[in-house]
mmCIF file of C-alpha atoms in Angstrom:
data_model
loop_
_atom_site.group_PDB
_atom_site.id
_atom_site.type_symbol
_atom_site.label_atom_id
_atom_site.label_comp_id
_atom_site.label_asym_id
_atom_site.label_seq_id
_atom_site.Cartn_x
_atom_site.Cartn_y
_atom_site.Cartn_z
ATOM 1 C CA MET E 1 3.000 -4.930 -17.645
ATOM 2 C CA SER E 2 5.076 -2.925 -20.000
ATOM 3 C CA GLY E 3 4.934 0.723 -20.968
ATOM 4 C CA SER E 4 6.850 3.833 -21.673
ATOM 5 C CA PRO E 5 9.156 5.454 -19.082
ATOM 6 C CA PRO E 6 7.239 7.145 -16.263
ATOM 7 C CA SER E 7 6.460 10.752 -16.519
ATOM 8 C CA SER E 8 4.638 13.210 -14.315
ATOM 9 C CA PRO E 9 0.900 13.929 -14.922
ATOM 10 C CA GLY E 10 1.608 17.347 -16.460
ATOM 11 C CA GLY E 11 3.870 15.788 -19.121
ATOM 12 C CA HIS E 12 7.264 16.792 -17.610
ATOM 13 C CA HIS E 13 10.009 14.231 -17.356
ATOM 14 C CA ALA E 14 9.991 12.332 -14.063
ATOM 15 C CA GLY E 15 13.603 13.402 -13.271
ATOM 16 C CA PRO E 16 14.012 16.345 -10.885
ATOM 17 C CA SER E 17 14.013 19.852 -12.155
ATOM 18 C CA SER E 18 17.192 21.929 -12.042
ATOM 19 C CA THR E 19 15.138 25.124 -11.288
ATOM 20 C CA LEU E 20 12.724 23.959 -8.632
ATOM 21 C CA THR E 21 13.937 22.824 -5.213
ATOM 22 C CA VAL E 22 11.962 21.833 -2.135
ATOM 23 C CA VAL E 23 13.831 22.497 1.094
ATOM 24 C CA GLY E 24 12.785 20.785 4.245
ATOM 25 C CA ILE E 25 12.861 22.825 7.442
ATOM 26 C CA ASP E 26 13.146 21.087 10.773
ATOM 27 C CA ALA E 27 11.018 22.025 13.690
ATOM 28 C CA ALA E 28 13.591 24.425 15.086
ATOM 29 C CA GLY E 29 13.816 26.250 11.796
ATOM 30 C CA ARG E 30 17.180 25.054 10.663
ATOM 31 C CA PRO E 31 17.594 23.869 7.032
ATOM 32 C CA PRO E 32 20.072 20.933 7.610
ATOM 33 C CA HIS E 33 20.833 19.944 4.067
ATOM 34 C CA PRO E 34 24.230 21.330 2.819
ATOM 35 C CA GLY E 35 22.636 22.389 -0.442
ATOM 36 C CA ALA E 36 19.736 24.273 1.088
ATOM 37 C CA LEU E 37 21.502 27.558 1.616
ATOM 38 C CA ALA E 38 23.021 27.432 -1.893
ATOM 39 C CA ALA E 39 19.549 26.774 -3.433
ATOM 40 C CA LEU E 40 18.114 29.734 -1.463
ATOM 41 C CA ALA E 41 20.914 32.043 -2.490
ATOM 42 C CA GLY E 42 20.210 31.582 -6.165
ATOM 43 C CA ALA E 43 16.425 31.642 -5.927
ATOM 44 C CA GLY E 44 14.307 34.151 -7.740
ATOM 45 C CA LEU E 45 11.087 32.841 -6.164
ATOM 46 C CA VAL E 46 10.670 31.495 -2.648
ATOM 47 C CA VAL E 47 7.366 29.902 -1.530
ATOM 48 C CA GLY E 48 6.538 28.904 1.955
ATOM 49 C CA ALA E 49 4.594 29.308 5.181
ATOM 50 C CA ALA E 50 5.117 32.591 6.970
ATOM 51 C CA ARG E 51 7.182 30.822 9.795
ATOM 52 C CA HIS E 52 9.474 29.081 7.213
ATOM 53 C CA LEU E 53 10.088 32.275 5.249
ATOM 54 C CA ALA E 54 11.094 34.003 8.539
ATOM 55 C CA ALA E 55 13.409 31.104 9.468
ATOM 56 C CA VAL E 56 15.847 31.348 6.464
ATOM 57 C CA PRO E 57 17.927 33.998 4.758
ATOM 58 C CA LEU E 58 16.108 35.194 1.689
ATOM 59 C CA PRO E 59 18.056 36.518 -1.307
ATOM 60 C CA ALA E 60 17.807 40.228 -2.151
ATOM 61 C CA GLY E 61 15.289 40.808 -4.977
ATOM 62 C CA ALA E 62 13.555 37.451 -4.719
ATOM 63 C CA THR E 63 9.831 37.289 -4.982
ATOM 64 C CA THR E 64 8.171 35.565 -2.047
ATOM 65 C CA VAL E 65 4.773 33.871 -1.926
ATOM 66 C CA THR E 66 3.324 33.101 1.507
ATOM 67 C CA LEU E 67 1.399 29.816 1.461
ATOM 68 C CA GLY E 68 -2.327 30.024 2.022
ATOM 69 C CA PRO E 69 -4.481 28.613 -0.806
ATOM 70 C CA LEU E 70 -2.145 26.353 -2.814
ATOM 71 C CA PRO E 71 -3.309 27.003 -6.462
ATOM 72 C CA PRO E 72 -1.815 30.579 -6.699
ATOM 73 C CA ALA E 73 1.523 29.283 -5.438
ATOM 74 C CA LEU E 74 1.434 26.390 -7.885
ATOM 75 C CA ASP E 75 0.797 28.858 -10.714
ATOM 76 C CA ALA E 76 3.697 31.001 -9.628
ATOM 77 C CA LEU E 77 6.001 27.910 -9.457
ATOM 78 C CA ALA E 78 4.877 26.677 -12.848
ATOM 79 C CA ALA E 79 5.559 30.066 -14.390
ATOM 80 C CA ALA E 80 8.968 30.258 -12.772
ATOM 81 C CA VAL E 81 9.930 26.752 -14.019
ATOM 82 C CA ALA E 82 8.745 27.561 -17.544
ATOM 83 C CA ALA E 83 10.863 30.778 -17.563
ATOM 84 C CA GLY E 84 13.866 28.895 -16.216
ATOM 85 C CA ARG E 85 13.817 31.014 -13.089
ATOM 86 C CA PRO E 86 15.207 29.216 -9.945
ATOM 87 C CA ALA E 87 12.520 28.622 -7.346
ATOM 88 C CA VAL E 88 12.500 27.245 -3.831
ATOM 89 C CA VAL E 89 9.591 25.811 -1.819
ATOM 90 C CA LEU E 90 10.060 25.696 1.965
ATOM 91 C CA ALA E 91 8.225 22.894 3.784
ATOM 92 C CA SER E 92 8.229 21.175 7.141
ATOM 93 C CA GLY E 93 10.493 18.232 7.757
ATOM 94 C CA ASP E 94 10.537 15.672 4.999
ATOM 95 C CA PRO E 95 8.286 17.195 2.241
ATOM 96 C CA GLY E 96 7.790 13.809 0.754
ATOM 97 C CA LEU E 97 5.991 12.453 3.773
ATOM 98 C CA PHE E 98 2.338 13.662 3.367
ATOM 99 C CA GLY E 99 3.815 16.899 2.251
ATOM 100 C CA ILE E 100 3.882 19.215 -0.756
ATOM 101 C CA VAL E 101 6.012 17.015 -3.081
ATOM 102 C CA ARG E 102 2.873 15.038 -4.077
ATOM 103 C CA ARG E 103 1.007 18.151 -4.970
ATOM 104 C CA LEU E 104 3.849 19.496 -6.942
ATOM 105 C CA ARG E 105 4.141 16.293 -8.920
ATOM 106 C CA THR E 106 0.371 16.151 -9.510
ATOM 107 C CA ALA E 107 0.650 19.653 -10.917
ATOM 108 C CA GLY E 108 3.320 18.506 -13.409
ATOM 109 C CA LEU E 109 6.283 19.845 -11.488
ATOM 110 C CA ALA E 110 9.239 17.586 -10.755
ATOM 111 C CA PRO E 111 11.253 19.125 -7.893
ATOM 112 C CA ARG E 112 14.700 18.402 -6.475
ATOM 113 C CA VAL E 113 14.042 17.648 -2.735
ATOM 114 C CA LEU E 114 16.365 18.452 0.165
ATOM 115 C CA PRO E 115 14.670 16.899 3.173
ATOM 116 C CA ALA E 116 14.983 17.552 6.839
ATOM 117 C CA VAL E 117 14.174 14.940 9.473
ATOM 118 C CA SER E 118 10.490 14.241 9.455
ATOM 119 C CA SER E 119 8.444 14.879 12.448
ATOM 120 C CA VAL E 120 7.506 11.209 12.520
ATOM 121 C CA ALA E 121 11.213 10.168 12.541
ATOM 122 C CA ALA E 122 11.833 12.729 15.237
ATOM 123 C CA ALA E 123 8.952 11.528 17.417
ATOM 124 C CA PHE E 124 10.130 7.921 17.357
ATOM 125 C CA ALA E 125 13.718 8.996 17.991
ATOM 126 C CA ARG E 126 12.644 11.075 21.005
ATOM 127 C CA ALA E 127 10.721 7.996 22.284
ATOM 128 C CA GLY E 128 13.770 5.818 21.636
ATOM 129 C CA LEU E 129 11.745 3.397 19.468
ATOM 130 C CA PRO E 130 12.310 1.594 16.171
ATOM 131 C CA TRP E 131 9.727 2.498 13.460
ATOM 132 C CA ASP E 132 10.588 0.227 10.553
ATOM 133 C CA GLY E 133 7.359 -1.730 11.082
ATOM 134 C CA ALA E 134 5.135 1.428 11.729
ATOM 135 C CA ALA E 135 2.224 2.580 9.668
ATOM 136 C CA VAL E 136 2.278 6.327 9.074
ATOM 137 C CA VAL E 137 -1.151 7.963 8.614
ATOM 138 C CA THR E 138 -2.480 11.484 8.708
ATOM 139 C CA ALA E 139 -5.615 13.137 10.253
ATOM 140 C CA HIS E 140 -4.637 16.521 8.778
ATOM 141 C CA GLY E 141 -7.133 18.030 6.443
ATOM 142 C CA ARG E 142 -9.208 14.885 6.170
ATOM 143 C CA ASP E 143 -11.654 12.615 7.968
ATOM 144 C CA PRO E 144 -9.808 11.401 11.085
ATOM 145 C CA ARG E 145 -11.672 8.062 11.241
ATOM 146 C CA PRO E 146 -9.298 6.178 9.072
ATOM 147 C CA ALA E 147 -6.375 7.266 11.215
ATOM 148 C CA LEU E 148 -8.191 6.258 14.391
ATOM 149 C CA ASN E 149 -9.092 2.849 12.897
ATOM 150 C CA ALA E 150 -5.403 2.289 11.910
ATOM 151 C CA CYS E 151 -4.532 2.926 15.607
ATOM 152 C CA ARG E 152 -7.253 0.440 16.643
ATOM 153 C CA ALA E 153 -6.048 -2.219 14.129
ATOM 154 C CA LEU E 154 -2.272 -1.983 14.054
ATOM 155 C CA PRO E 155 0.390 -2.295 16.730
ATOM 156 C CA THR E 156 2.571 0.662 15.766
ATOM 157 C CA VAL E 157 1.045 3.769 14.200
ATOM 158 C CA ALA E 158 2.252 7.359 13.836
ATOM 159 C CA VAL E 159 -0.413 9.964 13.282
ATOM 160 C CA LEU E 160 0.137 13.434 11.911
ATOM 161 C CA THR E 161 -2.518 15.420 13.689
ATOM 162 C CA ALA E 162 -4.565 18.581 13.222
ATOM 163 C CA PRO E 163 -6.628 20.805 15.382
ATOM 164 C CA GLY E 164 -9.742 18.880 16.300
ATOM 165 C CA ALA E 165 -8.115 15.635 15.197
ATOM 166 C CA GLY E 166 -5.269 15.196 17.659
ATOM 167 C CA ALA E 167 -4.339 13.297 20.729
ATOM 168 C CA THR E 168 -7.414 14.407 22.649
ATOM 169 C CA GLU E 169 -9.848 13.179 20.045
ATOM 170 C CA LEU E 170 -7.945 10.081 18.943
ATOM 171 C CA GLY E 171 -7.269 9.194 22.658
ATOM 172 C CA ALA E 172 -10.945 9.325 23.310
ATOM 173 C CA GLY E 173 -11.559 6.997 20.345
ATOM 174 C CA LEU E 174 -8.982 4.539 21.665
ATOM 175 C CA VAL E 175 -10.472 4.114 25.106
ATOM 176 C CA GLY E 176 -11.167 0.389 25.444
ATOM 177 C CA TRP E 177 -8.245 -0.573 23.171
ATOM 178 C CA SER E 178 -4.994 -1.698 24.819
ATOM 179 C CA ARG E 179 -2.772 1.088 23.634
ATOM 180 C CA ARG E 180 0.057 3.248 24.934
ATOM 181 C CA LEU E 181 0.274 6.700 23.453
ATOM 182 C CA VAL E 182 3.190 9.015 22.952
ATOM 183 C CA VAL E 183 2.463 12.663 22.161
ATOM 184 C CA ALA E 184 5.355 14.736 20.806
ATOM 185 C CA GLU E 185 4.763 18.465 20.883
ATOM 186 C CA HIS E 186 6.947 21.322 19.593
ATOM 187 C CA LEU E 187 9.578 18.962 18.228
ATOM 188 C CA GLY E 188 12.999 20.528 17.825
ATOM 189 C CA THR E 189 12.219 23.679 19.826
ATOM 190 C CA ASP E 190 12.973 24.844 23.289
ATOM 191 C CA ALA E 191 9.432 23.965 24.230
ATOM 192 C CA GLU E 192 9.670 20.392 23.019
ATOM 193 C CA ARG E 193 7.669 17.940 25.139
ATOM 194 C CA VAL E 194 7.222 14.193 24.707
ATOM 195 C CA THR E 195 4.582 12.668 26.982
ATOM 196 C CA ALA E 196 3.629 9.039 27.423
ATOM 197 C CA VAL E 197 -0.104 8.611 28.358
ATOM 198 C CA THR E 198 -2.925 6.262 28.238
ATOM 199 C CA PRO E 199 -5.783 6.863 25.870
ATOM 200 C CA GLU E 200 -7.924 8.078 28.852
ATOM 201 C CA GLN E 201 -5.211 10.499 29.852
ATOM 202 C CA ALA E 202 -4.767 11.817 26.277
ATOM 203 C CA ALA E 203 -8.480 12.440 25.994
ATOM 204 C CA ALA E 204 -8.617 14.376 29.259
ATOM 205 C CA ARG E 205 -6.222 17.229 28.277
ATOM 206 C CA SER E 206 -5.338 19.673 25.503
ATOM 207 C CA TRP E 207 -2.242 19.450 23.380
ATOM 208 C CA ALA E 208 -0.233 21.933 21.329
ATOM 209 C CA ASP E 209 -1.042 21.885 17.621
ATOM 210 C CA PRO E 210 0.349 20.431 15.498
ATOM 211 C CA HIS E 211 1.812 17.391 17.288
ATOM 212 C CA VAL E 212 2.692 13.753 16.452
ATOM 213 C CA LEU E 213 0.866 10.951 18.088
ATOM 214 C CA LEU E 214 2.381 7.461 18.367
ATOM 215 C CA SER E 215 -0.085 4.632 19.125
ATOM 216 C CA LEU E 216 1.679 1.507 20.470
ATOM 217 C CA ALA E 217 0.253 -1.928 21.384
ATOM 218 C CA GLY E 218 1.531 -3.874 24.403
ATOM 219 C CA SER E 219 3.145 -2.806 27.718
ATOM 220 C CA GLY E 220 6.753 -3.295 26.883
ATOM 221 C CA PRO E 221 8.974 -0.977 24.868
ATOM 222 C CA CYS E 222 8.580 -2.969 21.656
ATOM 223 C CA ASP E 223 5.725 -5.320 22.454
ATOM 224 C CA GLY E 224 3.638 -6.000 19.440
ATOM 225 C CA MET E 225 5.883 -4.082 17.048
ATOM 226 C CA ARG E 226 6.238 -5.865 13.764
ATOM 227 C CA ALA E 227 9.892 -6.656 12.818
ATOM 228 C CA ASP E 228 9.224 -7.291 9.128
ATOM 229 C CA ASP E 229 8.481 -3.653 8.000
ATOM 230 C CA GLN E 230 5.084 -4.726 6.777
ATOM 231 C CA PRO E 231 2.195 -2.628 8.143
ATOM 232 C CA ALA E 232 -1.139 -3.834 6.919
ATOM 233 C CA ALA E 233 -2.321 -2.303 3.618
ATOM 234 C CA ALA E 234 -5.476 -3.903 2.429
ATOM 235 C CA PRO E 235 -6.859 -2.537 -0.890
ATOM 236 C CA ALA E 236 -9.395 0.219 -0.374
ATOM 237 C CA GLY E 237 -11.716 -1.327 -2.977
ATOM 238 C CA GLY E 238 -11.728 -4.715 -1.323
ATOM 239 C CA TRP E 239 -11.020 -8.102 -2.804
ATOM 240 C CA ALA E 240 -13.089 -11.117 -4.133
ATOM 241 C CA LEU E 241 -14.335 -8.500 -6.652
ATOM 242 C CA PRO E 242 -17.217 -9.261 -8.978
ATOM 243 C CA GLU E 243 -16.457 -10.666 -12.392
ATOM 244 C CA THR E 244 -17.459 -7.348 -13.900
ATOM 245 C CA ALA E 245 -14.350 -5.871 -12.349
ATOM 246 C CA TYR E 246 -12.232 -7.819 -14.903
ATOM 247 C CA ALA E 247 -12.081 -8.253 -18.658
ATOM 248 C CA HIS E 248 -12.460 -11.889 -19.403
ATOM 249 C CA ARG E 249 -13.343 -14.284 -22.270
ATOM 250 C CA ASN E 250 -16.739 -15.949 -22.248
ATOM 251 C CA SER E 251 -16.920 -16.011 -18.403
ATOM 252 C CA MET E 252 -13.569 -17.877 -18.253
ATOM 253 C CA ILE E 253 -12.673 -16.410 -14.909
ATOM 254 C CA THR E 254 -12.414 -17.690 -11.371
ATOM 255 C CA LYS E 255 -15.668 -16.723 -9.781
ATOM 256 C CA SER E 256 -15.590 -14.314 -6.845
ATOM 257 C CA GLU E 257 -16.742 -16.933 -4.288
ATOM 258 C CA VAL E 258 -13.902 -19.323 -5.310
ATOM 259 C CA ARG E 259 -11.490 -16.458 -5.588
ATOM 260 C CA ALA E 260 -12.186 -15.269 -2.029
ATOM 261 C CA LEU E 261 -11.189 -18.679 -0.644
ATOM 262 C CA ALA E 262 -8.211 -19.098 -2.976
ATOM 263 C CA VAL E 263 -6.702 -15.722 -2.111
ATOM 264 C CA ALA E 264 -7.321 -16.443 1.619
ATOM 265 C CA ARG E 265 -5.413 -19.714 1.267
ATOM 266 C CA LEU E 266 -2.579 -18.121 -0.762
ATOM 267 C CA ARG E 267 -1.917 -15.578 2.082
ATOM 268 C CA PRO E 268 -0.508 -12.875 -0.231
ATOM 269 C CA ARG E 269 1.297 -10.000 1.484
ATOM 270 C CA LEU E 270 4.187 -7.625 1.040
ATOM 271 C CA GLY E 271 7.411 -9.572 0.662
ATOM 272 C CA ARG E 272 5.909 -12.731 -0.825
ATOM 273 C CA LEU E 273 5.918 -13.944 -4.452
ATOM 274 C CA VAL E 274 2.830 -15.645 -5.894
ATOM 275 C CA TRP E 275 2.632 -17.524 -9.176
ATOM 276 C CA ASP E 276 -0.726 -17.519 -10.979
ATOM 277 C CA VAL E 277 -0.485 -20.535 -13.317
ATOM 278 C CA GLY E 278 -3.144 -20.794 -16.038
ATOM 279 C CA ALA E 279 -3.960 -17.308 -15.241
ATOM 280 C CA GLY E 280 -6.772 -16.659 -17.735
ATOM 281 C CA SER E 281 -8.040 -13.190 -16.823
ATOM 282 C CA GLY E 282 -5.463 -12.912 -14.098
ATOM 283 C CA SER E 283 -8.118 -12.107 -11.457
ATOM 284 C CA VAL E 284 -6.399 -14.163 -8.697
ATOM 285 C CA GLY E 285 -3.021 -12.678 -9.402
ATOM 286 C CA VAL E 286 -4.387 -9.162 -9.508
ATOM 287 C CA GLU E 287 -6.023 -9.637 -6.138
ATOM 288 C CA CYS E 288 -2.860 -11.013 -4.680
ATOM 289 C CA ALA E 289 -1.036 -7.904 -5.967
ATOM 290 C CA LEU E 290 -3.678 -5.732 -4.477
ATOM 291 C CA LEU E 291 -2.739 -7.222 -1.132
ATOM 292 C CA GLY E 292 0.918 -6.422 -1.584
ATOM 293 C CA ALA E 293 2.375 -9.594 -3.060
ATOM 294 C CA ALA E 294 4.702 -9.736 -6.090
ATOM 295 C CA VAL E 295 2.917 -11.697 -8.784
ATOM 296 C CA VAL E 296 4.008 -13.668 -11.845
ATOM 297 C CA ALA E 297 1.047 -14.807 -14.070
ATOM 298 C CA VAL E 298 1.612 -17.360 -16.853
ATOM 299 C CA ASP E 299 -0.756 -18.653 -19.584
ATOM 300 C CA HIS E 300 -0.201 -20.431 -22.869
ATOM 301 C CA ASP E 301 -2.683 -18.156 -24.688
ATOM 302 C CA PRO E 302 -1.317 -14.761 -25.735
ATOM 303 C CA THR E 303 -4.862 -13.370 -25.596
ATOM 304 C CA ALA E 304 -5.040 -14.272 -21.938
ATOM 305 C CA ILE E 305 -1.738 -12.524 -21.300
ATOM 306 C CA ASP E 306 -3.191 -9.377 -22.819
ATOM 307 C CA LEU E 307 -6.163 -9.701 -20.508
ATOM 308 C CA VAL E 308 -3.943 -10.114 -17.499
ATOM 309 C CA ARG E 309 -1.961 -6.961 -18.345
ATOM 310 C CA ALA E 310 -5.098 -4.981 -19.047
ATOM 311 C CA ASN E 311 -6.728 -6.062 -15.803
ATOM 312 C CA ALA E 312 -3.585 -5.281 -13.773
ATOM 313 C CA ALA E 313 -3.421 -1.823 -15.318
ATOM 314 C CA ARG E 314 -7.162 -1.348 -14.582
ATOM 315 C CA HIS E 315 -6.577 -2.061 -10.895
ATOM 316 C CA GLY E 316 -3.312 -0.119 -10.629
ATOM 317 C CA VAL E 317 -1.026 -3.023 -9.771
ATOM 318 C CA HIS E 318 2.035 -4.604 -11.362
ATOM 319 C CA VAL E 319 1.700 -8.223 -12.489
ATOM 320 C CA ARG E 320 4.554 -9.734 -14.518
ATOM 321 C CA ALA E 321 2.600 -11.578 -17.288
ATOM 322 C CA LEU E 322 4.431 -14.269 -19.274
ATOM 323 C CA PRO E 323 3.171 -16.266 -22.309
ATOM 324 C CA GLY E 324 4.214 -19.917 -22.353
ATOM 325 C CA ARG E 325 3.033 -23.422 -21.676
ATOM 326 C CA ALA E 326 3.427 -24.894 -18.272
ATOM 327 C CA PRO E 327 5.333 -26.667 -16.976
ATOM 328 C CA ASP E 328 8.097 -25.557 -19.275
ATOM 329 C CA VAL E 329 7.582 -21.813 -18.776
ATOM 330 C CA LEU E 330 8.008 -22.293 -14.937
ATOM 331 C CA ALA E 331 11.569 -23.394 -15.080
ATOM 332 C CA ASP E 332 13.184 -19.996 -15.210
ATOM 333 C CA LEU E 333 10.842 -18.208 -12.784
ATOM 334 C CA PRO E 334 12.089 -17.238 -9.317
ATOM 335 C CA ASP E 335 11.008 -19.541 -6.490
ATOM 336 C CA PRO E 336 7.460 -18.713 -5.295
ATOM 337 C CA ASP E 337 6.109 -18.558 -1.759
ATOM 338 C CA ALA E 338 2.678 -19.662 -2.870
ATOM 339 C CA VAL E 339 1.148 -20.874 -6.137
ATOM 340 C CA PHE E 340 -2.344 -20.781 -7.562
ATOM 341 C CA VAL E 341 -2.878 -23.489 -10.190
ATOM 342 C CA GLY E 342 -6.026 -22.584 -12.244
ATOM 343 C CA GLY E 343 -5.189 -24.754 -15.218
ATOM 344 C CA GLY E 344 -3.003 -27.611 -16.466
ATOM 345 C CA GLY E 345 -2.669 -31.310 -15.608
ATOM 346 C CA THR E 346 -0.727 -33.311 -13.017
ATOM 347 C CA ASP E 347 2.516 -32.556 -14.854
ATOM 348 C CA VAL E 348 2.008 -28.851 -14.098
ATOM 349 C CA LEU E 349 1.107 -29.616 -10.485
ATOM 350 C CA ALA E 350 4.225 -31.812 -10.122
ATOM 351 C CA ALA E 351 6.498 -29.153 -11.509
ATOM 352 C CA VAL E 352 4.955 -26.654 -9.030
ATOM 353 C CA ALA E 353 5.407 -29.049 -6.081
ATOM 354 C CA ALA E 354 9.034 -29.635 -7.083
ATOM 355 C CA ARG E 355 9.772 -25.981 -6.486
ATOM 356 C CA ARG E 356 8.706 -26.368 -2.789
ATOM 357 C CA PRO E 357 6.431 -23.287 -2.407
ATOM 358 C CA GLY E 358 5.014 -23.118 1.179
ATOM 359 C CA ARG E 359 1.446 -23.163 -0.110
ATOM 360 C CA VAL E 360 -0.237 -24.528 -3.297
ATOM 361 C CA VAL E 361 -3.894 -23.829 -4.158
ATOM 362 C CA VAL E 362 -5.521 -25.740 -6.927
ATOM 363 C CA THR E 363 -9.011 -25.345 -8.387
ATOM 364 C CA LEU E 364 -10.603 -28.312 -10.196
ATOM 365 C CA ALA E 365 -13.950 -28.525 -11.970
ATOM 366 C CA ALA E 366 -13.548 -32.281 -12.886
ATOM 367 C CA LEU E 367 -14.009 -34.617 -9.988
ATOM 368 C CA ASP E 368 -11.836 -37.322 -11.644
ATOM 369 C CA ARG E 369 -8.801 -35.015 -11.280
ATOM 370 C CA VAL E 370 -9.199 -34.497 -7.505
ATOM 371 C CA ALA E 371 -7.744 -37.773 -6.247
ATOM 372 C CA PRO E 372 -4.636 -37.659 -8.492
ATOM 373 C CA ALA E 373 -3.953 -34.054 -7.398
ATOM 374 C CA VAL E 374 -4.359 -34.900 -3.695
ATOM 375 C CA GLY E 375 -2.114 -37.969 -4.073
ATOM 376 C CA LEU E 376 0.501 -35.980 -5.954
ATOM 377 C CA LEU E 377 0.672 -33.237 -3.386
ATOM 378 C CA ARG E 378 0.756 -35.706 -0.408
ATOM 379 C CA ALA E 379 3.548 -37.696 -2.077
ATOM 380 C CA ALA E 380 5.457 -34.447 -2.333
ATOM 381 C CA GLY E 381 5.189 -33.883 1.392
ATOM 382 C CA TYR E 382 2.187 -31.428 1.494
ATOM 383 C CA ALA E 383 -0.620 -31.619 4.040
ATOM 384 C CA VAL E 384 -3.768 -31.401 1.813
ATOM 385 C CA ASP E 385 -7.280 -30.235 2.614
ATOM 386 C CA GLY E 386 -10.076 -29.391 0.225
ATOM 387 C CA VAL E 387 -13.621 -28.102 -0.055
ATOM 388 C CA GLN E 388 -16.190 -28.123 -2.857
ATOM 389 C CA LEU E 389 -17.761 -24.806 -3.390
ATOM 390 C CA SER E 390 -21.182 -24.449 -4.926
ATOM 391 C CA ALA E 391 -22.687 -20.986 -4.909
ATOM 392 C CA ALA E 392 -26.170 -19.864 -5.866
ATOM 393 C CA ARG E 393 -26.540 -16.268 -6.638
ATOM 394 C CA LEU E 394 -29.712 -14.110 -6.362
ATOM 395 C CA ALA E 395 -31.164 -13.361 -9.728
ATOM 396 C CA ASP E 396 -34.346 -11.260 -10.653
ATOM 397 C CA LEU E 397 -37.357 -12.714 -12.216
ATOM 398 C CA PRO E 398 -40.124 -10.829 -14.136
ATOM 399 C CA GLY E 399 -42.673 -9.342 -11.767
ATOM 400 C CA GLY E 400 -40.252 -8.663 -8.989
ATOM 401 C CA SER E 401 -39.579 -12.291 -7.850
ATOM 402 C CA ILE E 402 -36.135 -13.615 -7.072
ATOM 403 C CA ARG E 403 -34.620 -16.961 -7.949
ATOM 404 C CA LEU E 404 -31.264 -18.667 -7.267
ATOM 405 C CA ALA E 405 -28.793 -19.037 -10.187
ATOM 406 C CA ALA E 406 -26.284 -21.749 -9.579
ATOM 407 C CA THR E 407 -22.659 -21.346 -10.452
ATOM 408 C CA ASN E 408 -20.550 -24.308 -11.466
ATOM 409 C CA PRO E 409 -19.265 -26.321 -8.485
ATOM 410 C CA VAL E 410 -15.519 -26.191 -7.991
ATOM 411 C CA VAL E 411 -13.094 -28.142 -5.774
ATOM 412 C CA VAL E 412 -10.477 -26.017 -4.055
ATOM 413 C CA LEU E 413 -7.481 -27.931 -2.757
ATOM 414 C CA THR E 414 -4.899 -26.358 -0.472
ATOM 415 C CA GLY E 415 -1.485 -28.006 0.024
ATOM 416 C CA GLU E 416 0.763 -26.722 2.828
ATOM 417 C CA LEU E 417 4.327 -27.745 3.691
ATOM 418 C CA PRO E 418 4.706 -28.608 7.423
#
């Protein structure tokens, strides 16, 4: 996809403002960044929670706004920025981690950020654990069930808690799951306490608010921890989306039933590159991108390339869409981890196999093309399996009856290098 340089929703340039600074305050009330005191000394407006305002030296004559409801503070900050008046926002830890930076950007304000150590980083440090493969979620100010389910599903999760959605409640929800919990209270203060407990033990006691909860799988220090910095991040809207979720030409689109299997066979994830060859609408590539993969889509038809870009934009993902006829257009592409071939002959498949991706998925409507494709992949060293998919969808009839409407049968071949 292509477009103009990014800007904030309010129309301001994406670069940081010279008049608005967000200063992170650590749990002990110390602003560690060298530029924090200088920013405060020149501020005409300082916004923060009462405990943060009390923790730093405020310049004489500066206006202060104590955070409660956020809209009045945002209005005051916007007015200060518009007038060129230096303003500082005080926030806990790293304000870019589930903090106020997102809200400021949404309001059209682009701050300079001077972070402190986040409470999550501090909690892992106190526990002496790596956290490059951790998922970080929050139960603060929202339904805690997604945070709880993340702890149930993933081996290493940090949860920012809230009253009524803390270690007591999450521990109760994790009873029956093999998890170790670490609860970090009063981080950075004289009252700091880091406690390792079972879910049952967490549920049976009260904890100081707010605290950080670490949910860990396995019995050893790093058992179950991912070493590839790739916590799961499945798309909230799902995958194998209906054809109506995509713009396409005359139903020229990989049907959702076929797409479900193709995407499963491609195994897209963060850190992998997928080619979508003969992309058409780009539905397969878009769904691979939704699951975290980098995607290059190619098609000889410029109209198809426009559809791919439009569909990627519609679903909020980046797909590099290139016009050109395969196999020639493939020559200059970076080596893929997996390739979906939705169009082209054996010359295209041969060019794909020559690049040695770990997995190749091919969809074929014509049966006479199946045997040559299987033979080509096997000759290239791929183990090949295949299935013919023939779906019949429910369709309404007049009078309330229901019939089955058949979709065209498709053969899906999967080649995998040993």
